[in-house]
Short mmCIF file of C-alpha atoms and ligand atoms in Angstrom, two decimals:
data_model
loop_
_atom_site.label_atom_id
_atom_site.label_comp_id
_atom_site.label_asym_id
_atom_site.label_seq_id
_atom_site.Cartn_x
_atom_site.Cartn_y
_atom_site.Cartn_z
CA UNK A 227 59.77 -38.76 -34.36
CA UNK A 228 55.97 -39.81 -33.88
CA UNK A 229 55.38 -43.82 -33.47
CA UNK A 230 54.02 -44.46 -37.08
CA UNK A 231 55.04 -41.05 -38.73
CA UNK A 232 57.08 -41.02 -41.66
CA UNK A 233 59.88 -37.98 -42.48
CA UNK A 234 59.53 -37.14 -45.92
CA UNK A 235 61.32 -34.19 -46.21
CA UNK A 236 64.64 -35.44 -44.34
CA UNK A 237 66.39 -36.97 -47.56
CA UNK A 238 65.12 -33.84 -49.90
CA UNK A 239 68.07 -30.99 -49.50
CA UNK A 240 66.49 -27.60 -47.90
CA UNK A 241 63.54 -29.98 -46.16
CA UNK A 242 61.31 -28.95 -49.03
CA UNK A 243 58.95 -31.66 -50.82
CA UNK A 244 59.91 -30.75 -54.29
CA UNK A 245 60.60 -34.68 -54.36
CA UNK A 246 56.99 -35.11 -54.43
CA UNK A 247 56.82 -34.21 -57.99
CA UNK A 248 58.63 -37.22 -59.24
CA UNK A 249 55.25 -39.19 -58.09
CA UNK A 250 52.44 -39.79 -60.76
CA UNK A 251 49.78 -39.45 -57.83
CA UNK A 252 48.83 -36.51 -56.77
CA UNK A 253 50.02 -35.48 -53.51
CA UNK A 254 49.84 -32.38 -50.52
CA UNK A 255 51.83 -31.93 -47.31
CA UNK A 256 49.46 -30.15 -44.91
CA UNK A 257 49.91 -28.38 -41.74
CA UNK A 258 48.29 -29.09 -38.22
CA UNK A 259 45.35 -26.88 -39.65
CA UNK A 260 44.49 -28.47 -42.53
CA UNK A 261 46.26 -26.08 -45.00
CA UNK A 262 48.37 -26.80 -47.80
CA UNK A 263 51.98 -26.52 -47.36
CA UNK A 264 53.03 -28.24 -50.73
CA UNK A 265 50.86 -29.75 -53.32
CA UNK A 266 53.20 -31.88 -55.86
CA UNK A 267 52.78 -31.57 -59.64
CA UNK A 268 50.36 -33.93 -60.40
CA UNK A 269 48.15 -32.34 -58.22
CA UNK A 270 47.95 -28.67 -59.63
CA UNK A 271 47.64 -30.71 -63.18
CA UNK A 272 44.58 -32.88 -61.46
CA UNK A 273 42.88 -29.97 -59.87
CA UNK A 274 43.66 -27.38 -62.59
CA UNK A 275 45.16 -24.87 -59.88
CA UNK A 276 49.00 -23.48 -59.30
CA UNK A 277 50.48 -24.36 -56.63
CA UNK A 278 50.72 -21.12 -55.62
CA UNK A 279 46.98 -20.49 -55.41
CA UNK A 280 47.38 -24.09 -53.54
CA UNK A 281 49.69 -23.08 -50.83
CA UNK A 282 47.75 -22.18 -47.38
CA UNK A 283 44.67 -22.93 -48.88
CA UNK A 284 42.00 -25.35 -47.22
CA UNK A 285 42.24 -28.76 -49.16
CA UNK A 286 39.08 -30.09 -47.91
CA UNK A 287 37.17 -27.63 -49.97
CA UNK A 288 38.55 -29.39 -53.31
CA UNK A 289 36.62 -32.58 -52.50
CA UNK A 290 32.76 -33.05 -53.14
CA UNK A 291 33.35 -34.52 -49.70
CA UNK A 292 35.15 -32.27 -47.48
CA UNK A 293 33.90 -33.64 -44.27
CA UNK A 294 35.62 -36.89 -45.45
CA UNK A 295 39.11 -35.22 -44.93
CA UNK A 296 38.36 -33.07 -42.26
CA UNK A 297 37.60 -36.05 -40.12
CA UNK A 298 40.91 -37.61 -41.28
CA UNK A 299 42.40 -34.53 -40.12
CA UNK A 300 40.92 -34.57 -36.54
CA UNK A 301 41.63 -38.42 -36.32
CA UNK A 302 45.77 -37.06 -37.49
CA UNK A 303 45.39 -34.43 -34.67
CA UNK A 304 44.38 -36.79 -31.84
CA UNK A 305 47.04 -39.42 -33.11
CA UNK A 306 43.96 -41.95 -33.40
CA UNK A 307 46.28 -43.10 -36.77
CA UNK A 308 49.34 -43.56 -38.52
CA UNK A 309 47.71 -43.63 -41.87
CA UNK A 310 44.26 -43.26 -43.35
CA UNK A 311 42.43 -44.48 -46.19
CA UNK A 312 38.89 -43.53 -47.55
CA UNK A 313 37.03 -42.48 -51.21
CA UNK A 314 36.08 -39.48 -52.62
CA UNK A 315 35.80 -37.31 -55.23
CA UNK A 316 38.35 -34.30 -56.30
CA UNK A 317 36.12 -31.46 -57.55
CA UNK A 318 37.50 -30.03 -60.53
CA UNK A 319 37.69 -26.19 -62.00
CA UNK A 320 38.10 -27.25 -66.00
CA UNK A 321 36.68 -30.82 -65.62
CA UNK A 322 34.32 -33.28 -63.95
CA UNK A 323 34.82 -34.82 -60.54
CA UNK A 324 37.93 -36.99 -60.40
CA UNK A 325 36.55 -40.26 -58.20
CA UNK A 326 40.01 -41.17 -55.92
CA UNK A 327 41.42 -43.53 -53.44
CA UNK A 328 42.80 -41.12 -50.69
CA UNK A 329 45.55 -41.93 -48.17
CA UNK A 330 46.08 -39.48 -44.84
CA UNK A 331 49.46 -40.25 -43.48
CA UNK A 332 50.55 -38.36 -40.72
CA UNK A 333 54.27 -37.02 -41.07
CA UNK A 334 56.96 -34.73 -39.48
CA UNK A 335 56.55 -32.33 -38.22
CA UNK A 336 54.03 -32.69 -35.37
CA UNK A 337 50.43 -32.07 -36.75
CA UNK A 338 51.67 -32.32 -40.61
CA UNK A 339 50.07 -34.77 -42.68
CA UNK A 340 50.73 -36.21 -46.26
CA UNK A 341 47.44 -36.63 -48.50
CA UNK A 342 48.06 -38.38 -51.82
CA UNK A 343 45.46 -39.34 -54.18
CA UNK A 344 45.19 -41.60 -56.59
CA UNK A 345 42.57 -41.37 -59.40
CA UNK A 346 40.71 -44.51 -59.61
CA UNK A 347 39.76 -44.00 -63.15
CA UNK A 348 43.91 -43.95 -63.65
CA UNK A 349 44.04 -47.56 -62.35
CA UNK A 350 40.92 -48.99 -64.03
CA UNK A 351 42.75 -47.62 -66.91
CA UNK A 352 45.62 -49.62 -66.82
CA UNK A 353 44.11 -52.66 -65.61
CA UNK A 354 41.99 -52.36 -68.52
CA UNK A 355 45.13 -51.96 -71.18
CA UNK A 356 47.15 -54.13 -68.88
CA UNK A 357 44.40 -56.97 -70.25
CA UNK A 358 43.90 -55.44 -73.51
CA UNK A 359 47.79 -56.25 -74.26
CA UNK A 360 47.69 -59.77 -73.05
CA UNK A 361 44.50 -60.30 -75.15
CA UNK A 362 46.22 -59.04 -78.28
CA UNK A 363 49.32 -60.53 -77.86
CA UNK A 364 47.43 -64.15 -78.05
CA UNK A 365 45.08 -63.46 -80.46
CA UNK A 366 48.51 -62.06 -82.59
CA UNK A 367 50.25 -65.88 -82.01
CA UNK A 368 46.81 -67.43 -82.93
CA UNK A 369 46.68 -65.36 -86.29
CA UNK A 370 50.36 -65.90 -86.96
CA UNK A 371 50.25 -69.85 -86.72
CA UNK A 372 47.43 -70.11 -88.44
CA UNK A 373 48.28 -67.67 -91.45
CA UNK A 374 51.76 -69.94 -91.85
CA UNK A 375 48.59 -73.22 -91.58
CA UNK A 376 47.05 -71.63 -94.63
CA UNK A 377 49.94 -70.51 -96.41
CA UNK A 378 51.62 -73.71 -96.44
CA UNK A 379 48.81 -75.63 -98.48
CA UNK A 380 47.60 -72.69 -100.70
CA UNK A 381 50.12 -73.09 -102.96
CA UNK A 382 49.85 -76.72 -103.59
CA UNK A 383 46.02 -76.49 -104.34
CA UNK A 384 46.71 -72.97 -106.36
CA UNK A 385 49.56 -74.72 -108.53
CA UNK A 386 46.98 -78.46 -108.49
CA UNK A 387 44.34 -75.84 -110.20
CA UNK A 388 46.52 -74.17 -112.59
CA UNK A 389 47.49 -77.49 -113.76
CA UNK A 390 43.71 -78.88 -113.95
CA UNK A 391 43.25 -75.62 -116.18
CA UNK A 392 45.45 -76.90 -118.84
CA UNK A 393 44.42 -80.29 -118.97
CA UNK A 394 40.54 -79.83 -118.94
CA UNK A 395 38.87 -79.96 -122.22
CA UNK A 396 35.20 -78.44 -121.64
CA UNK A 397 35.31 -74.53 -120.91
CA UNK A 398 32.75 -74.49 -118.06
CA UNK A 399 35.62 -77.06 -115.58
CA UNK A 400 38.02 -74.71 -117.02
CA UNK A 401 36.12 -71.84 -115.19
CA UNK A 402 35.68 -73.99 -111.69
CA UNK A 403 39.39 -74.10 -112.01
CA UNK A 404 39.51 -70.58 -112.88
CA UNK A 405 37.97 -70.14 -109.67
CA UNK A 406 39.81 -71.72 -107.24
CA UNK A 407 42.90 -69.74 -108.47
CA UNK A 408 41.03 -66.58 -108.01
CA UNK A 409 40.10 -67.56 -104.32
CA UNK A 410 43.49 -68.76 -103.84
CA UNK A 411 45.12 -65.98 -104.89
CA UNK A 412 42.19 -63.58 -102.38
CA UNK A 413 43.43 -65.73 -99.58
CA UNK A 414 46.99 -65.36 -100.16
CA UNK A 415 46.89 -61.77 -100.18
CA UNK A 416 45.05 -62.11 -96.94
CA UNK A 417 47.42 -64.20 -95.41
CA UNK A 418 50.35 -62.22 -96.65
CA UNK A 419 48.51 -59.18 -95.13
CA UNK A 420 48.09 -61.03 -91.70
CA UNK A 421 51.76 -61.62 -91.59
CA UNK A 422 52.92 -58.59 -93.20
CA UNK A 423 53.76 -57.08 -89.59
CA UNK A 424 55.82 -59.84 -88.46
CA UNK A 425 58.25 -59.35 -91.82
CA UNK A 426 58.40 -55.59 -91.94
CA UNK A 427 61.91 -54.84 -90.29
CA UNK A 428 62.34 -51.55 -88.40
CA UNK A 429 63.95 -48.70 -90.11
CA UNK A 430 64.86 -46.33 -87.57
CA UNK A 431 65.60 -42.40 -88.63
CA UNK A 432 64.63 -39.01 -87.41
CA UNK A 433 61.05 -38.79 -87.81
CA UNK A 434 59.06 -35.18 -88.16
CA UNK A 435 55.57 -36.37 -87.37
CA UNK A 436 53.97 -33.51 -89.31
CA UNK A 437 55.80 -34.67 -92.68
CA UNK A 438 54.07 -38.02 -91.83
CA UNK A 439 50.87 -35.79 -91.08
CA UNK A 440 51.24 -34.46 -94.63
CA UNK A 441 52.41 -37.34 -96.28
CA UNK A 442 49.02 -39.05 -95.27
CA UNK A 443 46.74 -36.05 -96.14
CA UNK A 444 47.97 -35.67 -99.59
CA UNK A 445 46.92 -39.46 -99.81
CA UNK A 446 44.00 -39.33 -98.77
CA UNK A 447 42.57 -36.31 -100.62
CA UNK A 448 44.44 -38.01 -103.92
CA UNK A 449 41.79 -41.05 -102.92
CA UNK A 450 38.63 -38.88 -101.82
CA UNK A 451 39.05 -35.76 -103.71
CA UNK A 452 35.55 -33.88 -103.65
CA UNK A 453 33.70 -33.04 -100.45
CA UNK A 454 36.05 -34.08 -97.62
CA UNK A 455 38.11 -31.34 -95.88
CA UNK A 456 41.23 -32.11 -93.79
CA UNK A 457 42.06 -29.72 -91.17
CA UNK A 458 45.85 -29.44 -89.46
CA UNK A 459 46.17 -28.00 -86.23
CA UNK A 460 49.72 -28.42 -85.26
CA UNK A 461 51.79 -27.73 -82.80
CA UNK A 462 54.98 -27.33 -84.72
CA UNK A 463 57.21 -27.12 -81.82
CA UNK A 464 56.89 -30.99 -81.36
CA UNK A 465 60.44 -32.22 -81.66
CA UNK A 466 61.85 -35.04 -84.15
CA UNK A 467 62.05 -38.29 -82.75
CA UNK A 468 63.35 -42.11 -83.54
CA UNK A 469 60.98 -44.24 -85.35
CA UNK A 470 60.32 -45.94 -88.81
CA UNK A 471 58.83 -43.17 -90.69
CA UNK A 472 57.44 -45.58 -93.24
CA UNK A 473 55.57 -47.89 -90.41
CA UNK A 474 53.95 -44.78 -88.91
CA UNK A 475 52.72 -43.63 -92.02
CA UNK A 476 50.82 -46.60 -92.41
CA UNK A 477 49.48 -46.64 -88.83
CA UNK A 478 48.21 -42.74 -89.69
CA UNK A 479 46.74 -43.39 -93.27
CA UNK A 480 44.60 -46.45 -92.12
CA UNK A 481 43.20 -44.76 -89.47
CA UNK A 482 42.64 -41.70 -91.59
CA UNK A 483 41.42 -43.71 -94.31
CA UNK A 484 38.69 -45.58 -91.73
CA UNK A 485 37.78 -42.34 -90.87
CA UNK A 486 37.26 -41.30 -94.68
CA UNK A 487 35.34 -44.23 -95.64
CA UNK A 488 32.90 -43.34 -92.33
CA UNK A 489 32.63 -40.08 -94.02
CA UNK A 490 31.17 -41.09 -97.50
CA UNK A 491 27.40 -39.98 -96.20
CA UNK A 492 28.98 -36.24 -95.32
CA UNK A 493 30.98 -36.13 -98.18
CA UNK A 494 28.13 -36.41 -100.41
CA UNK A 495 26.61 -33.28 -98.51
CA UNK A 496 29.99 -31.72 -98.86
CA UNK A 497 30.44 -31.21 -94.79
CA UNK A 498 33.16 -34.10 -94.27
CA UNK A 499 35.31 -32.95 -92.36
CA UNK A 500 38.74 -34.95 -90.64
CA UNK A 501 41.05 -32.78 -87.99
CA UNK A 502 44.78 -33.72 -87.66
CA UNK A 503 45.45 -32.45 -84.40
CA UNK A 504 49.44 -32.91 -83.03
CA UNK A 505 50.43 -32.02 -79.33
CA UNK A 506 52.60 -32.68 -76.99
CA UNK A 507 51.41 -34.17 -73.74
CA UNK A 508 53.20 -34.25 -70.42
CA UNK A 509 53.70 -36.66 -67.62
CA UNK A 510 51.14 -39.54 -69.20
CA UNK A 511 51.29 -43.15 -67.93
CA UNK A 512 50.50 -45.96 -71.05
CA UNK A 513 51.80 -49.15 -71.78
CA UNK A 514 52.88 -49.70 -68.01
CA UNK A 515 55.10 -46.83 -68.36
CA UNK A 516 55.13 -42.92 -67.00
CA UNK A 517 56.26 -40.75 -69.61
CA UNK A 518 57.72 -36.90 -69.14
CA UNK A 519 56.81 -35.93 -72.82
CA UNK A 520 54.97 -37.60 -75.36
CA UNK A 521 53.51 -36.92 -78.59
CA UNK A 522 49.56 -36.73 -78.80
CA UNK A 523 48.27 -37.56 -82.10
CA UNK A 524 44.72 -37.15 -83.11
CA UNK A 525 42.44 -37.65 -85.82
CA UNK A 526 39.21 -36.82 -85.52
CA UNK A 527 36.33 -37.25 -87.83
CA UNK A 528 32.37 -36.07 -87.61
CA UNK A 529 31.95 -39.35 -88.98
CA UNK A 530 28.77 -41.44 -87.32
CA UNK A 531 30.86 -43.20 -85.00
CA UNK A 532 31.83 -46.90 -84.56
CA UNK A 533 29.03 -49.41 -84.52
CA UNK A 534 28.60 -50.55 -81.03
CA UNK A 535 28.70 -53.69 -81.69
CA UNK A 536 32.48 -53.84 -82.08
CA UNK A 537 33.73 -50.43 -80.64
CA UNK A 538 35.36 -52.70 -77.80
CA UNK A 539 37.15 -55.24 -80.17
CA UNK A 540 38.05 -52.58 -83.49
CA UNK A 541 41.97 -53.10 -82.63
CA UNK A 542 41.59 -57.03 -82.98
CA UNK A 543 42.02 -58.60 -86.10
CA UNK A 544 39.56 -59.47 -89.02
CA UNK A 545 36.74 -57.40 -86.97
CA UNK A 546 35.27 -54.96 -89.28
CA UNK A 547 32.06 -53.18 -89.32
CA UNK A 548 31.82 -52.59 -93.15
CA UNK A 549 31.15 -54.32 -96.22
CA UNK A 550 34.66 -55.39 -98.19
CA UNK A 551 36.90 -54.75 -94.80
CA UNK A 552 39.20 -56.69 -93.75
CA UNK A 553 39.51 -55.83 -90.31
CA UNK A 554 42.79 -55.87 -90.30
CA UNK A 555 43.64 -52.02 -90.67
CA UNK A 556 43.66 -50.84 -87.12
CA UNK A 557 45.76 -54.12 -86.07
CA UNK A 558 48.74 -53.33 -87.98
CA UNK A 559 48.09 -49.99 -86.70
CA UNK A 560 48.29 -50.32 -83.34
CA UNK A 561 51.40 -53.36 -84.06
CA UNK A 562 53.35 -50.46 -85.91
CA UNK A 563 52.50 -47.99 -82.79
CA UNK A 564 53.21 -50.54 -80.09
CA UNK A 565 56.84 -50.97 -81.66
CA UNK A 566 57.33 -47.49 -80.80
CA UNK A 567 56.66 -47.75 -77.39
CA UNK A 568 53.42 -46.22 -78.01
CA UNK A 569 49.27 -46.81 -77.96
CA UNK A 570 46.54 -46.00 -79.92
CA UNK A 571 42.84 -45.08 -77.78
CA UNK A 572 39.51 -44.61 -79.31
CA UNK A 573 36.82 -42.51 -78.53
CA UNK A 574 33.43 -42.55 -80.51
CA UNK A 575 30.53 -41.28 -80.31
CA UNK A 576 27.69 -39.93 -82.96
CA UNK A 577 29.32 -37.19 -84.50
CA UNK A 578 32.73 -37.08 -83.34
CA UNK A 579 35.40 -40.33 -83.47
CA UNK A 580 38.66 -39.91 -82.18
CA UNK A 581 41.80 -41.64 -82.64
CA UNK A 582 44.72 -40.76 -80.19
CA UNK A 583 48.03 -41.65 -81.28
CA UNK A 584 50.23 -41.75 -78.03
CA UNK A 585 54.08 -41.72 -78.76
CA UNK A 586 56.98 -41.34 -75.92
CA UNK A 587 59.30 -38.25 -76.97
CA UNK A 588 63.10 -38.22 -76.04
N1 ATP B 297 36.64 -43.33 -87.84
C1 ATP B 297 35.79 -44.36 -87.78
N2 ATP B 297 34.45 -44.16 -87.74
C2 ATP B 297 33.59 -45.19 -87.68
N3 ATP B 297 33.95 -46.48 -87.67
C3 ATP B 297 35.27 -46.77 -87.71
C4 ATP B 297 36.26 -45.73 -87.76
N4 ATP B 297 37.46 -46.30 -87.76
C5 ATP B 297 37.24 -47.63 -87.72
N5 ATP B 297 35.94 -47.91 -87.69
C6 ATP B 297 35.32 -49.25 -87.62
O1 ATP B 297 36.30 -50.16 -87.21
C7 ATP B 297 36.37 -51.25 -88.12
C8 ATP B 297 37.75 -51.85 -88.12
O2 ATP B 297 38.66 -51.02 -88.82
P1 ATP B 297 39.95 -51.65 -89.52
O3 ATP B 297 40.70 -50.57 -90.18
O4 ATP B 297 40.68 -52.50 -88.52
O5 ATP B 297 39.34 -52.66 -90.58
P2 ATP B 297 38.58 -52.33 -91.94
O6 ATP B 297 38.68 -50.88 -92.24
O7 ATP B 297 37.22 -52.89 -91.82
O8 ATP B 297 39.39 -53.18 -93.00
P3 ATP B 297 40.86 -52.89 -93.60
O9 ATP B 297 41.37 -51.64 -92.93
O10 ATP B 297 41.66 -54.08 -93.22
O11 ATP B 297 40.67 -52.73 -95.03
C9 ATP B 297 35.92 -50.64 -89.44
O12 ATP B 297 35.41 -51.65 -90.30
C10 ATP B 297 34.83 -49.68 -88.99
O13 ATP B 297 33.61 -50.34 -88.81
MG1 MG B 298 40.55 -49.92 -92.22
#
């Protein structure tokens, strides 16, 4: 063997590199001239080709670059390396450029190289959820200690009103009092709300996410009944899977009914219009995880977007962009998500807000 070179294909029966498909980068074995002997899974999904269209083609001529990896290649041919790294961009049939951090290793046999990829945006990705998580997961402990602070002496001064009440003579104390059970009682149900995720149990069954699709659109059109239109486009081969069916209803209808209360402008002109949209998505990395199947839900509404002003903090709680929210809505949502192993993403824009519902499938 080459000083430096690694031998992929000597633990994979046959020699071939179908092991290369286990990877979530995308990766291509390529032969002394530059074509592609094997391009792994991820790859054909990235680049939007078979592999057989692949296969003794010239990779170079995917990138935006392709003097980048030609150079590589001439530096693998003259031994000048063991391994390569540079940046570049993956040109794409169905998409925009992919930006990636590309390693040239060079391999058995003689003159063979191994190119893998990694998408940048993939990693700036999870950092970004990576910190998301941590930031959620303290301002959850924050809420949760101080919902128990509040708790604790809103009964005394609800019950030290109540009694007030009856012993005041003159009707106008009587209303102060009145008051500060009325308040009392507001805050309560806010701080019940707040810790209404930490009590709910999980009730595991078998779960048909398009029942809980339904479920939530005869809801909501019970609540906004003229001028809104829900569409379903399902893929009903999506298989049942464990979950609480009663915790993922909730995480649907709140996001459906944010989406419907964006909507009140276009319902009034009778164009509203919300899309439940089900599908089943392979090999997807979220939550630190790589996933073979999971379930892709979306809701999508041609709503006028989320106010900038909050679109980065909507999943945190008690941030709300309209009058009488809570902010709270989207919190338990993603809380109810998360305990399936899952994530909820948001993209918005003027016109067109989308909710993804990402849920790992058996
Ligand atoms: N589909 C959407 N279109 C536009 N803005 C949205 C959409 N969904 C959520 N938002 C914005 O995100 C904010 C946070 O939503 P969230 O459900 O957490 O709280 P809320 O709706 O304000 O109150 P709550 O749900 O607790 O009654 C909303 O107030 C709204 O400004
Ligand atoms: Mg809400």
């Amino acid at each position: 063997m080459m000083p430096g070179s690694r031998n992929i294909s000597a633990q994979v029966p046959g020699s071939s590199y179908q092991a290369l498909d286990l990877l979530c980068t995308l990766a291509a074995v390529l032969d002394a001239s530059g074509a592609v002997q094997f391009a792994n899974a991820a790859l054909e999904n990235a680049l939007g080709l078979s592999r057989r269209v692949l296969e003794g083609s010239d990779l170079a001529v995917c990138f935006m670059e392709p003097t980048l990896l030609d150079k590589a290649l001439c530096g693998a041919r003259d031994n000048d390396f063991a391994a390569l790294r540079f940046e570049a961009s993956l040109r794409r049939s169905a998409a925009e450029a992919l930006p990636v951090h590309v390693t040239v290793s060079v391999i058995e046999p003689v003159g063979h190289v191994l190119v893998e990829l990694w998408p940048l945006e993939q990693q700036v990705r999870q950092d970004r959820e990576e910190r998301l998580r941590e930031q959620a997961q303290a301002h959850k402990e924050l809420i949760r200690n101080l919902a128990h602070e509040i708790k604790n002496p809103l009964g005394g001064i609800r019950g030290a009103a109540q009694l007030l009440q009856m012993d005041l003579i003159l009707p106008e104390l009587q209303e102060y009092a009145e008051v500060i059970v009325h308040e009392a009682d507001r805050l309560q149900a806010l701080v019940d709300r707040l810790l209404a995720p930490h009590r709910h149990p999980h009730h595991v069954s078998d779960v048909n996410v398009h029942e809980v699709c339904e479920h939530v659109r005869t809801l909501v059109l019970a609540e906004f009944p003229s001028g809104l239109g829900i569409v379903r486009d399902y893929d009903t081969s999506i298989p049942e899977f464990r979950g609480d069916r009663s915790q993922l209803i909730q995480a649907v209808l709140n996001i459906v009914q944010n989406a419907a209360l964006a909507l009140r402008e276009r319902m009034a002109e009778g164009d509203a219009e919300i899309v439940l949209r089900t599908r089943v998505a392979r090999q997807v990395t979220f939550g630190r995880q790589r996933y073979r199947l999971a379930l892709e839900l979306h809701v999508i509404d041609n709503g006028p977007g989320v106010p900038d002003a909050i679109k980065e903090r909507i999943f945190y709680p008690l941030v709300s962009g309209r009058d009488g929210g809570s902010g709270l809505g989207l919190t338990l949502a993603q809380t109810f998500v998360q305990r399936h192993q899952g994530l909820i993403e948001c993209d918005s824009q003027q016109g067109r807000t989308d909710f993804r519902i990402l849920i790992p499938l058996p």
